[in-house]
């Protein structure tokens, strides 16, 4: 009896201990998680900052001081570069450890390892497989090899950063872990230098993987050439390019002759997820001729997903050889977008099709050889082990050709009717020296050093804008670009045909650039890079048509510019698309037969000045109308049995204006042959119906910001960690590009001249990534309403400065 | 009286040792304390339940007051609880259950040991 009692109670105790120590379904391990000495209670911080001075790793050679200002921006002062980058890693990990690890788990295709086989209906194993198939890690490994071999000194600095992150990780007990680790029940692993390179691969994934080659092949096969050209013209009228049209190109271009080609016309469907097509940026610079005080002013804002923890982390890095400040990416050394004592730089994505697909013919089912140039060439196979939390590992064999990984094959998706093997060719697979470019750029003192530094930047290609304290302004399109013949890689190509291969890369000095143009400003917003006089073929499916034109329209007429004017232009809410489409849409309505309700909507639209201010109603009405119109107009595309895509907004307006007979204007679901006017009238009525329904719900109003609901979302999409209904105007394709889940992720304005550098910045989030910190997300309100913080930037600081709220000293052992 | 002394010892040790150990240390403490001192099963369970539970709840409550419930209300929201006060109760309950069953195991283990002794006397 007593034995039984013991065995029973002990079994219950043991089972309880195990249960409380394990994550069950979505529920975190309750014992660990609720323990007030260890669990989430420990993540509730009462002080904004609690990092303590301490003795750390013996990799540090001298003491380093870190001064935090009131915005929690660390100003790192070290006596040499190694210590500087060590501390950058250490301090970044203090604020952002979970985020820096998690985003690279995603890039490495390891989400199932920490999150289990699926979330909701999404199979994380599939997500991971696709990530591995596109080869982000493959590119990162190439970069690491290159650095080890060719730039060992810089590689040492990357190792110092890595050591800094690890020194921080080693100090952590369970109680200190960021809340996300506790919710998901896993621990941080050791940081590696490879992860720093994977971060660059991840940037490439966001910014240089966009393409529609396979959709183009589908469209061409489905509708033929004529329709294809109407839907997707390469270069419509009124393109306002990045490089001013007066710029001369005084070099001998490399020539590649267009061979006599036949693209393989095979359907591919489904197609792997693409990066968000809205990923882009604005940057504009004016010189002293345009400003009130004769100094130059540079602005930049990268428009990306609006996430918490924020994409960027602001820092000042100071050693005897470096004094720079700006936005860093958690997970890698150096400043990405910023300034130093002499120069400022910003970047916007320089879109160009850098991913091409090759149709592969294997010799047999073994897939050991493939046809290339009339020979059978051996493949290389890599078996990827995808670990799955709470389950068995999943193994995926990826076949590599000399083009790159065969992403689409019989293993890719079982649902495909026809098995085609498609290999991916991507500049990001070749590795690059971006970290070297950034490191040198952080130290550059003038135009020549800036040009040299960013000549090492392979990808994702960027329009680098430049301003210097001596008054120069410039712009360089930096990146590694293959020299292509016309339409090379716009469609699926033949992997066995040597003529379909990339033959060469453009020499850096042939990249587009301009120094001190006569228009007294430079700007870029992801539009076409240059006009047709540029001797190289440039193509991308997704050039921007509105932001760049608006910025240039404004800069052309602006004079006596002050810093505030540049800030105001960053917040410009002019809806260029509406200004071009809405008058045509309104003209078609038959106002004589309007009901009162229709009049009220009509009046709001006719009285609108096309500015998407947060508290107006017209932008909401226009947005709904425009969406409904696009759905009706492009029903042939949306309901296609193979993957195709809608034309961009700019071309949509052009087609409605200039091609009233285009067959897609007719709505398939009706017997009538619709005209554009019919579509406008129908969708106007539908808009009113749908908005009246929307208004029935309590708290809903037509105010633009409420309808748009800009949300800064936590990476795990945990509702209470999000910040929603942010009161901000704008939208996609507007200079103030804040749409519902996407927008300006860091706004920076730098004024240089008279030996001074003054800078302002703000971003939608906070330095701390901890949802339990009182400052979590504290900058969002200021970001939305257009307030900037003056950035503290001096060559020396001390703990006694008024601006410093907390000081930490790291000492070597 | 013995119950209260045992309860206080379990609570005090939990409070002192938890910060330098894993969350499960409260179970080890409850087990050992109830193994060392003789008591009935119910008595031990109550001492462990209240000893650990009150310390967990009290400490959570103290931290929450300091933080003005700002973070606990976020976590409560995630856990689909309407009020952070339920998180404090849940913390006490989970700590209590862990401590209570560990104590019960400790005391039944002791009884097992005593029984063996008795048996050896008779044999």
mmCIF file with all atom_site columns, N, CA and C in Angstrom, chain A residues 558-616:
data_model
loop_
_atom_site.group_PDB
_atom_site.id
_atom_site.type_symbol
_atom_site.label_atom_id
_atom_site.label_alt_id
_atom_site.label_comp_id
_atom_site.label_asym_id
_atom_site.label_entity_id
_atom_site.label_seq_id
_atom_site.pdbx_PDB_ins_code
_atom_site.Cartn_x
_atom_site.Cartn_y
_atom_site.Cartn_z
_atom_site.occupancy
_atom_site.B_iso_or_equiv
_atom_site.pdbx_formal_charge
_atom_site.auth_seq_id
_atom_site.auth_comp_id
_atom_site.auth_asym_id
_atom_site.auth_atom_id
_atom_site.pdbx_PDB_model_num
ATOM 1   N N  . UNK A 1 558 ? 11.459  73.308 -56.277 1.00 0.00 ? 558 UNK A N  1
ATOM 2   C CA . UNK A 1 558 ? 11.788  73.767 -54.918 1.00 0.00 ? 558 UNK A CA 1
ATOM 3   C C  . UNK A 1 558 ? 13.084  74.580 -54.928 1.00 0.00 ? 558 UNK A C  1
ATOM 4   N N  . UNK A 1 559 ? 13.107  75.630 -54.107 1.00 0.00 ? 559 UNK A N  1
ATOM 5   C CA . UNK A 1 559 ? 14.296  76.465 -53.959 1.00 0.00 ? 559 UNK A CA 1
ATOM 6   C C  . UNK A 1 559 ? 14.417  76.916 -52.519 1.00 0.00 ? 559 UNK A C  1
ATOM 7   N N  . UNK A 1 560 ? 15.588  77.439 -52.162 1.00 0.00 ? 560 UNK A N  1
ATOM 8   C CA . UNK A 1 560 ? 15.806  77.860 -50.771 1.00 0.00 ? 560 UNK A CA 1
ATOM 9   C C  . UNK A 1 560 ? 15.368  76.775 -49.795 1.00 0.00 ? 560 UNK A C  1
ATOM 10  N N  . UNK A 1 561 ? 15.787  75.576 -50.106 1.00 0.00 ? 561 UNK A N  1
ATOM 11  C CA . UNK A 1 561 ? 15.303  74.423 -49.350 1.00 0.00 ? 561 UNK A CA 1
ATOM 12  C C  . UNK A 1 561 ? 15.927  74.380 -47.957 1.00 0.00 ? 561 UNK A C  1
ATOM 13  N N  . UNK A 1 562 ? 15.082  74.096 -46.991 1.00 0.00 ? 562 UNK A N  1
ATOM 14  C CA . UNK A 1 562 ? 15.572  73.896 -45.622 1.00 0.00 ? 562 UNK A CA 1
ATOM 15  C C  . UNK A 1 562 ? 15.393  72.410 -45.276 1.00 0.00 ? 562 UNK A C  1
ATOM 16  N N  . UNK A 1 563 ? 16.025  72.014 -44.191 1.00 0.00 ? 563 UNK A N  1
ATOM 17  C CA . UNK A 1 563 ? 15.924  70.623 -43.737 1.00 0.00 ? 563 UNK A CA 1
ATOM 18  C C  . UNK A 1 563 ? 14.455  70.212 -43.584 1.00 0.00 ? 563 UNK A C  1
ATOM 19  N N  . UNK A 1 564 ? 13.636  71.143 -43.054 1.00 0.00 ? 564 UNK A N  1
ATOM 20  C CA . UNK A 1 564 ? 12.221  70.828 -42.825 1.00 0.00 ? 564 UNK A CA 1
ATOM 21  C C  . UNK A 1 564 ? 11.500  70.538 -44.148 1.00 0.00 ? 564 UNK A C  1
ATOM 22  N N  . UNK A 1 565 ? 11.935  71.223 -45.213 1.00 0.00 ? 565 UNK A N  1
ATOM 23  C CA . UNK A 1 565 ? 11.284  70.996 -46.511 1.00 0.00 ? 565 UNK A CA 1
ATOM 24  C C  . UNK A 1 565 ? 11.578  69.583 -47.024 1.00 0.00 ? 565 UNK A C  1
ATOM 25  N N  . UNK A 1 566 ? 12.798  69.141 -46.772 1.00 0.00 ? 566 UNK A N  1
ATOM 26  C CA . UNK A 1 566 ? 13.154  67.785 -47.204 1.00 0.00 ? 566 UNK A CA 1
ATOM 27  C C  . UNK A 1 566 ? 12.362  66.758 -46.399 1.00 0.00 ? 566 UNK A C  1
ATOM 28  N N  . UNK A 1 567 ? 12.193  67.037 -45.100 1.00 0.00 ? 567 UNK A N  1
ATOM 29  C CA . UNK A 1 567 ? 11.382  66.145 -44.267 1.00 0.00 ? 567 UNK A CA 1
ATOM 30  C C  . UNK A 1 567 ? 9.950   66.113 -44.782 1.00 0.00 ? 567 UNK A C  1
ATOM 31  N N  . UNK A 1 568 ? 9.445   67.302 -45.133 1.00 0.00 ? 568 UNK A N  1
ATOM 32  C CA . UNK A 1 568 ? 8.063   67.375 -45.626 1.00 0.00 ? 568 UNK A CA 1
ATOM 33  C C  . UNK A 1 568 ? 7.925   66.573 -46.919 1.00 0.00 ? 568 UNK A C  1
ATOM 34  N N  . UNK A 1 569 ? 8.934   66.626 -47.770 1.00 0.00 ? 569 UNK A N  1
ATOM 35  C CA . UNK A 1 569 ? 8.848   65.864 -49.020 1.00 0.00 ? 569 UNK A CA 1
ATOM 36  C C  . UNK A 1 569 ? 8.877   64.359 -48.745 1.00 0.00 ? 569 UNK A C  1
ATOM 37  N N  . UNK A 1 570 ? 9.604   63.954 -47.723 1.00 0.00 ? 570 UNK A N  1
ATOM 38  C CA . UNK A 1 570 ? 9.559   62.524 -47.360 1.00 0.00 ? 570 UNK A CA 1
ATOM 39  C C  . UNK A 1 570 ? 8.149   62.102 -46.945 1.00 0.00 ? 570 UNK A C  1
ATOM 40  N N  . UNK A 1 571 ? 7.386   63.077 -46.443 1.00 0.00 ? 571 UNK A N  1
ATOM 41  C CA . UNK A 1 571 ? 6.025   62.773 -45.982 1.00 0.00 ? 571 UNK A CA 1
ATOM 42  C C  . UNK A 1 571 ? 4.974   63.165 -47.007 1.00 0.00 ? 571 UNK A C  1
ATOM 43  N N  . UNK A 1 572 ? 5.394   63.440 -48.222 1.00 0.00 ? 572 UNK A N  1
ATOM 44  C CA . UNK A 1 572 ? 4.456   63.885 -49.252 1.00 0.00 ? 572 UNK A CA 1
ATOM 45  C C  . UNK A 1 572 ? 3.443   62.782 -49.556 1.00 0.00 ? 572 UNK A C  1
ATOM 46  N N  . UNK A 1 573 ? 2.158   63.166 -49.507 1.00 0.00 ? 573 UNK A N  1
ATOM 47  C CA . UNK A 1 573 ? 1.093   62.170 -49.653 1.00 0.00 ? 573 UNK A CA 1
ATOM 48  C C  . UNK A 1 573 ? 0.359   62.259 -50.985 1.00 0.00 ? 573 UNK A C  1
ATOM 49  N N  . UNK A 1 574 ? 0.977   62.912 -51.967 1.00 0.00 ? 574 UNK A N  1
ATOM 50  C CA . UNK A 1 574 ? 0.290   63.081 -53.249 1.00 0.00 ? 574 UNK A CA 1
ATOM 51  C C  . UNK A 1 574 ? 0.103   61.725 -53.932 1.00 0.00 ? 574 UNK A C  1
ATOM 52  N N  . UNK A 1 575 ? -1.133  61.420 -54.271 1.00 0.00 ? 575 UNK A N  1
ATOM 53  C CA . UNK A 1 575 ? -1.463  60.131 -54.888 1.00 0.00 ? 575 UNK A CA 1
ATOM 54  C C  . UNK A 1 575 ? -1.436  60.306 -56.410 1.00 0.00 ? 575 UNK A C  1
ATOM 55  N N  . UNK A 1 576 ? -0.267  60.088 -56.977 1.00 0.00 ? 576 UNK A N  1
ATOM 56  C CA . UNK A 1 576 ? -0.062  60.317 -58.405 1.00 0.00 ? 576 UNK A CA 1
ATOM 57  C C  . UNK A 1 576 ? -0.981  59.425 -59.229 1.00 0.00 ? 576 UNK A C  1
ATOM 58  N N  . UNK A 1 577 ? -1.111  58.197 -58.777 1.00 0.00 ? 577 UNK A N  1
ATOM 59  C CA . UNK A 1 577 ? -1.974  57.252 -59.489 1.00 0.00 ? 577 UNK A CA 1
ATOM 60  C C  . UNK A 1 577 ? -3.419  57.766 -59.561 1.00 0.00 ? 577 UNK A C  1
ATOM 61  N N  . UNK A 1 578 ? -3.922  58.256 -58.418 1.00 0.00 ? 578 UNK A N  1
ATOM 62  C CA . UNK A 1 578 ? -5.296  58.772 -58.415 1.00 0.00 ? 578 UNK A CA 1
ATOM 63  C C  . UNK A 1 578 ? -5.416  59.990 -59.317 1.00 0.00 ? 578 UNK A C  1
ATOM 64  N N  . UNK A 1 579 ? -4.379  60.822 -59.304 1.00 0.00 ? 579 UNK A N  1
ATOM 65  C CA . UNK A 1 579 ? -4.453  62.049 -60.107 1.00 0.00 ? 579 UNK A CA 1
ATOM 66  C C  . UNK A 1 579 ? -4.538  61.715 -61.586 1.00 0.00 ? 579 UNK A C  1
ATOM 67  N N  . UNK A 1 580 ? -4.027  60.570 -61.995 1.00 0.00 ? 580 UNK A N  1
ATOM 68  C CA . UNK A 1 580 ? -4.071  60.199 -63.409 1.00 0.00 ? 580 UNK A CA 1
ATOM 69  C C  . UNK A 1 580 ? -5.297  59.350 -63.765 1.00 0.00 ? 580 UNK A C  1
ATOM 70  N N  . UNK A 1 581 ? -5.776  58.594 -62.792 1.00 0.00 ? 581 UNK A N  1
ATOM 71  C CA . UNK A 1 581 ? -6.881  57.679 -63.092 1.00 0.00 ? 581 UNK A CA 1
ATOM 72  C C  . UNK A 1 581 ? -8.254  58.245 -62.731 1.00 0.00 ? 581 UNK A C  1
ATOM 73  N N  . UNK A 1 582 ? -8.322  58.940 -61.594 1.00 0.00 ? 582 UNK A N  1
ATOM 74  C CA . UNK A 1 582 ? -9.642  59.316 -61.075 1.00 0.00 ? 582 UNK A CA 1
ATOM 75  C C  . UNK A 1 582 ? -10.435 60.244 -61.990 1.00 0.00 ? 582 UNK A C  1
ATOM 76  N N  . UNK A 1 583 ? -9.829  61.301 -62.587 1.00 0.00 ? 583 UNK A N  1
ATOM 77  C CA . UNK A 1 583 ? -10.629 62.169 -63.454 1.00 0.00 ? 583 UNK A CA 1
ATOM 78  C C  . UNK A 1 583 ? -11.323 61.379 -64.561 1.00 0.00 ? 583 UNK A C  1
ATOM 79  N N  . UNK A 1 584 ? -10.588 60.418 -65.149 1.00 0.00 ? 584 UNK A N  1
ATOM 80  C CA . UNK A 1 584 ? -11.167 59.585 -66.198 1.00 0.00 ? 584 UNK A CA 1
ATOM 81  C C  . UNK A 1 584 ? -12.319 58.726 -65.647 1.00 0.00 ? 584 UNK A C  1
ATOM 82  N N  . UNK A 1 585 ? -12.138 58.227 -64.447 1.00 0.00 ? 585 UNK A N  1
ATOM 83  C CA . UNK A 1 585 ? -13.162 57.371 -63.842 1.00 0.00 ? 585 UNK A CA 1
ATOM 84  C C  . UNK A 1 585 ? -14.419 58.189 -63.523 1.00 0.00 ? 585 UNK A C  1
ATOM 85  N N  . UNK A 1 586 ? -14.213 59.404 -62.979 1.00 0.00 ? 586 UNK A N  1
ATOM 86  C CA . UNK A 1 586 ? -15.368 60.228 -62.598 1.00 0.00 ? 586 UNK A CA 1
ATOM 87  C C  . UNK A 1 586 ? -16.139 60.703 -63.822 1.00 0.00 ? 586 UNK A C  1
ATOM 88  N N  . UNK A 1 587 ? -15.400 61.011 -64.893 1.00 0.00 ? 587 UNK A N  1
ATOM 89  C CA . UNK A 1 587 ? -16.033 61.509 -66.111 1.00 0.00 ? 587 UNK A CA 1
ATOM 90  C C  . UNK A 1 587 ? -17.054 60.538 -66.681 1.00 0.00 ? 587 UNK A C  1
ATOM 91  N N  . UNK A 1 588 ? -16.826 59.270 -66.454 1.00 0.00 ? 588 UNK A N  1
ATOM 92  C CA . UNK A 1 588 ? -17.693 58.276 -67.082 1.00 0.00 ? 588 UNK A CA 1
ATOM 93  C C  . UNK A 1 588 ? -19.017 58.096 -66.335 1.00 0.00 ? 588 UNK A C  1
ATOM 94  N N  . UNK A 1 589 ? -19.103 58.650 -65.108 1.00 0.00 ? 589 UNK A N  1
ATOM 95  C CA . UNK A 1 589 ? -20.319 58.413 -64.314 1.00 0.00 ? 589 UNK A CA 1
ATOM 96  C C  . UNK A 1 589 ? -21.468 59.270 -64.828 1.00 0.00 ? 589 UNK A C  1
ATOM 97  N N  . UNK A 1 590 ? -22.659 58.750 -64.677 1.00 0.00 ? 590 UNK A N  1
ATOM 98  C CA . UNK A 1 590 ? -23.846 59.459 -65.125 1.00 0.00 ? 590 UNK A CA 1
ATOM 99  C C  . UNK A 1 590 ? -24.472 60.159 -63.918 1.00 0.00 ? 590 UNK A C  1
ATOM 100 N N  . UNK A 1 591 ? -24.001 61.369 -63.638 1.00 0.00 ? 591 UNK A N  1
ATOM 101 C CA . UNK A 1 591 ? -24.400 62.018 -62.381 1.00 0.00 ? 591 UNK A CA 1
ATOM 102 C C  . UNK A 1 591 ? -25.875 62.428 -62.393 1.00 0.00 ? 591 UNK A C  1
ATOM 103 N N  . UNK A 1 592 ? -26.480 62.517 -63.562 1.00 0.00 ? 592 UNK A N  1
ATOM 104 C CA . UNK A 1 592 ? -27.884 62.926 -63.629 1.00 0.00 ? 592 UNK A CA 1
ATOM 105 C C  . UNK A 1 592 ? -28.803 61.960 -62.880 1.00 0.00 ? 592 UNK A C  1
ATOM 106 N N  . UNK A 1 593 ? -28.428 60.696 -62.875 1.00 0.00 ? 593 UNK A N  1
ATOM 107 C CA . UNK A 1 593 ? -29.318 59.712 -62.238 1.00 0.00 ? 593 UNK A CA 1
ATOM 108 C C  . UNK A 1 593 ? -28.844 59.302 -60.847 1.00 0.00 ? 593 UNK A C  1
ATOM 109 N N  . UNK A 1 594 ? -27.989 60.110 -60.233 1.00 0.00 ? 594 UNK A N  1
ATOM 110 C CA . UNK A 1 594 ? -27.446 59.748 -58.912 1.00 0.00 ? 594 UNK A CA 1
ATOM 111 C C  . UNK A 1 594 ? -28.498 59.789 -57.811 1.00 0.00 ? 594 UNK A C  1
ATOM 112 N N  . UNK A 1 595 ? -28.396 58.850 -56.869 1.00 0.00 ? 595 UNK A N  1
ATOM 113 C CA . UNK A 1 595 ? -29.161 58.953 -55.624 1.00 0.00 ? 595 UNK A CA 1
ATOM 114 C C  . UNK A 1 595 ? -28.396 59.881 -54.688 1.00 0.00 ? 595 UNK A C  1
ATOM 115 N N  . UNK A 1 596 ? -29.019 60.231 -53.540 1.00 0.00 ? 596 UNK A N  1
ATOM 116 C CA . UNK A 1 596 ? -28.341 61.098 -52.575 1.00 0.00 ? 596 UNK A CA 1
ATOM 117 C C  . UNK A 1 596 ? -27.043 60.477 -52.088 1.00 0.00 ? 596 UNK A C  1
ATOM 118 N N  . UNK A 1 597 ? -27.123 59.172 -51.848 1.00 0.00 ? 597 UNK A N  1
ATOM 119 C CA . UNK A 1 597 ? -25.942 58.465 -51.353 1.00 0.00 ? 597 UNK A CA 1
ATOM 120 C C  . UNK A 1 597 ? -24.810 58.543 -52.378 1.00 0.00 ? 597 UNK A C  1
ATOM 121 N N  . UNK A 1 598 ? -25.165 58.312 -53.624 1.00 0.00 ? 598 UNK A N  1
ATOM 122 C CA . UNK A 1 598 ? -24.148 58.369 -54.674 1.00 0.00 ? 598 UNK A CA 1
ATOM 123 C C  . UNK A 1 598 ? -23.550 59.777 -54.782 1.00 0.00 ? 598 UNK A C  1
ATOM 124 N N  . UNK A 1 599 ? -24.440 60.781 -54.630 1.00 0.00 ? 599 UNK A N  1
ATOM 125 C CA . UNK A 1 599 ? -23.930 62.162 -54.654 1.00 0.00 ? 599 UNK A CA 1
ATOM 126 C C  . UNK A 1 599 ? -22.902 62.383 -53.552 1.00 0.00 ? 599 UNK A C  1
ATOM 127 N N  . UNK A 1 600 ? -23.203 61.858 -52.377 1.00 0.00 ? 600 UNK A N  1
ATOM 128 C CA . UNK A 1 600 ? -22.296 62.143 -51.249 1.00 0.00 ? 600 UNK A CA 1
ATOM 129 C C  . UNK A 1 600 ? -20.915 61.543 -51.520 1.00 0.00 ? 600 UNK A C  1
ATOM 130 N N  . UNK A 1 601 ? -20.893 60.362 -52.104 1.00 0.00 ? 601 UNK A N  1
ATOM 131 C CA . UNK A 1 601 ? -19.589 59.765 -52.423 1.00 0.00 ? 601 UNK A CA 1
ATOM 132 C C  . UNK A 1 601 ? -18.917 60.532 -53.562 1.00 0.00 ? 601 UNK A C  1
ATOM 133 N N  . UNK A 1 602 ? -19.711 60.861 -54.548 1.00 0.00 ? 602 UNK A N  1
ATOM 134 C CA . UNK A 1 602 ? -19.192 61.575 -55.719 1.00 0.00 ? 602 UNK A CA 1
ATOM 135 C C  . UNK A 1 602 ? -18.587 62.920 -55.299 1.00 0.00 ? 602 UNK A C  1
ATOM 136 N N  . UNK A 1 603 ? -19.292 63.629 -54.410 1.00 0.00 ? 603 UNK A N  1
ATOM 137 C CA . UNK A 1 603 ? -18.798 64.930 -53.948 1.00 0.00 ? 603 UNK A CA 1
ATOM 138 C C  . UNK A 1 603 ? -17.464 64.815 -53.235 1.00 0.00 ? 603 UNK A C  1
ATOM 139 N N  . UNK A 1 604 ? -17.368 63.770 -52.431 1.00 0.00 ? 604 UNK A N  1
ATOM 140 C CA . UNK A 1 604 ? -16.106 63.606 -51.690 1.00 0.00 ? 604 UNK A CA 1
ATOM 141 C C  . UNK A 1 604 ? -14.945 63.414 -52.661 1.00 0.00 ? 604 UNK A C  1
ATOM 142 N N  . UNK A 1 605 ? -15.212 62.684 -53.732 1.00 0.00 ? 605 UNK A N  1
ATOM 143 C CA . UNK A 1 605 ? -14.132 62.421 -54.694 1.00 0.00 ? 605 UNK A CA 1
ATOM 144 C C  . UNK A 1 605 ? -13.819 63.641 -55.559 1.00 0.00 ? 605 UNK A C  1
ATOM 145 N N  . UNK A 1 606 ? -14.864 64.353 -56.000 1.00 0.00 ? 606 UNK A N  1
ATOM 146 C CA . UNK A 1 606 ? -14.592 65.499 -56.872 1.00 0.00 ? 606 UNK A CA 1
ATOM 147 C C  . UNK A 1 606 ? -13.925 66.624 -56.094 1.00 0.00 ? 606 UNK A C  1
ATOM 148 N N  . UNK A 1 607 ? -14.166 66.675 -54.799 1.00 0.00 ? 607 UNK A N  1
ATOM 149 C CA . UNK A 1 607 ? -13.546 67.735 -53.995 1.00 0.00 ? 607 UNK A CA 1
ATOM 150 C C  . UNK A 1 607 ? -12.155 67.387 -53.511 1.00 0.00 ? 607 UNK A C  1
ATOM 151 N N  . UNK A 1 608 ? -11.659 66.263 -53.925 1.00 0.00 ? 608 UNK A N  1
ATOM 152 C CA . UNK A 1 608 ? -10.381 65.768 -53.381 1.00 0.00 ? 608 UNK A CA 1
ATOM 153 C C  . UNK A 1 608 ? -9.203  66.306 -54.194 1.00 0.00 ? 608 UNK A C  1
ATOM 154 N N  . UNK A 1 609 ? -8.133  66.678 -53.464 1.00 0.00 ? 609 UNK A N  1
ATOM 155 C CA . UNK A 1 609 ? -6.935  67.205 -54.140 1.00 0.00 ? 609 UNK A CA 1
ATOM 156 C C  . UNK A 1 609 ? -5.891  66.114 -54.378 1.00 0.00 ? 609 UNK A C  1
ATOM 157 N N  . UNK A 1 610 ? -6.260  64.869 -54.225 1.00 0.00 ? 610 UNK A N  1
ATOM 158 C CA . UNK A 1 610 ? -5.393  63.706 -54.468 1.00 0.00 ? 610 UNK A CA 1
ATOM 159 C C  . UNK A 1 610 ? -4.313  63.503 -53.406 1.00 0.00 ? 610 UNK A C  1
ATOM 160 N N  . UNK A 1 611 ? -4.456  64.134 -52.273 1.00 0.00 ? 611 UNK A N  1
ATOM 161 C CA . UNK A 1 611 ? -3.490  63.887 -51.195 1.00 0.00 ? 611 UNK A CA 1
ATOM 162 C C  . UNK A 1 611 ? -4.065  62.860 -50.221 1.00 0.00 ? 611 UNK A C  1
ATOM 163 N N  . UNK A 1 612 ? -3.301  61.791 -49.968 1.00 0.00 ? 612 UNK A N  1
ATOM 164 C CA . UNK A 1 612 ? -3.744  60.741 -49.046 1.00 0.00 ? 612 UNK A CA 1
ATOM 165 C C  . UNK A 1 612 ? -3.411  61.126 -47.610 1.00 0.00 ? 612 UNK A C  1
ATOM 166 N N  . UNK A 1 613 ? -4.020  62.212 -47.150 1.00 0.00 ? 613 UNK A N  1
ATOM 167 C CA . UNK A 1 613 ? -3.792  62.605 -45.764 1.00 0.00 ? 613 UNK A CA 1
ATOM 168 C C  . UNK A 1 613 ? -4.540  61.633 -44.856 1.00 0.00 ? 613 UNK A C  1
ATOM 169 N N  . UNK A 1 614 ? -4.020  61.427 -43.636 1.00 0.00 ? 614 UNK A N  1
ATOM 170 C CA . UNK A 1 614 ? -4.600  60.373 -42.788 1.00 0.00 ? 614 UNK A CA 1
ATOM 171 C C  . UNK A 1 614 ? -6.070  60.589 -42.442 1.00 0.00 ? 614 UNK A C  1
ATOM 172 N N  . UNK A 1 615 ? -6.501  61.855 -42.300 1.00 0.00 ? 615 UNK A N  1
ATOM 173 C CA . UNK A 1 615 ? -7.875  62.043 -41.829 1.00 0.00 ? 615 UNK A CA 1
ATOM 174 C C  . UNK A 1 615 ? -8.815  62.522 -42.937 1.00 0.00 ? 615 UNK A C  1
ATOM 175 N N  . UNK A 1 616 ? -8.568  62.101 -44.164 1.00 0.00 ? 616 UNK A N  1
ATOM 176 C CA . UNK A 1 616 ? -9.525  62.384 -45.238 1.00 0.00 ? 616 UNK A CA 1
ATOM 177 C C  . UNK A 1 616 ? -10.306 61.111 -45.560 1.00 0.00 ? 616 UNK A C  1
#
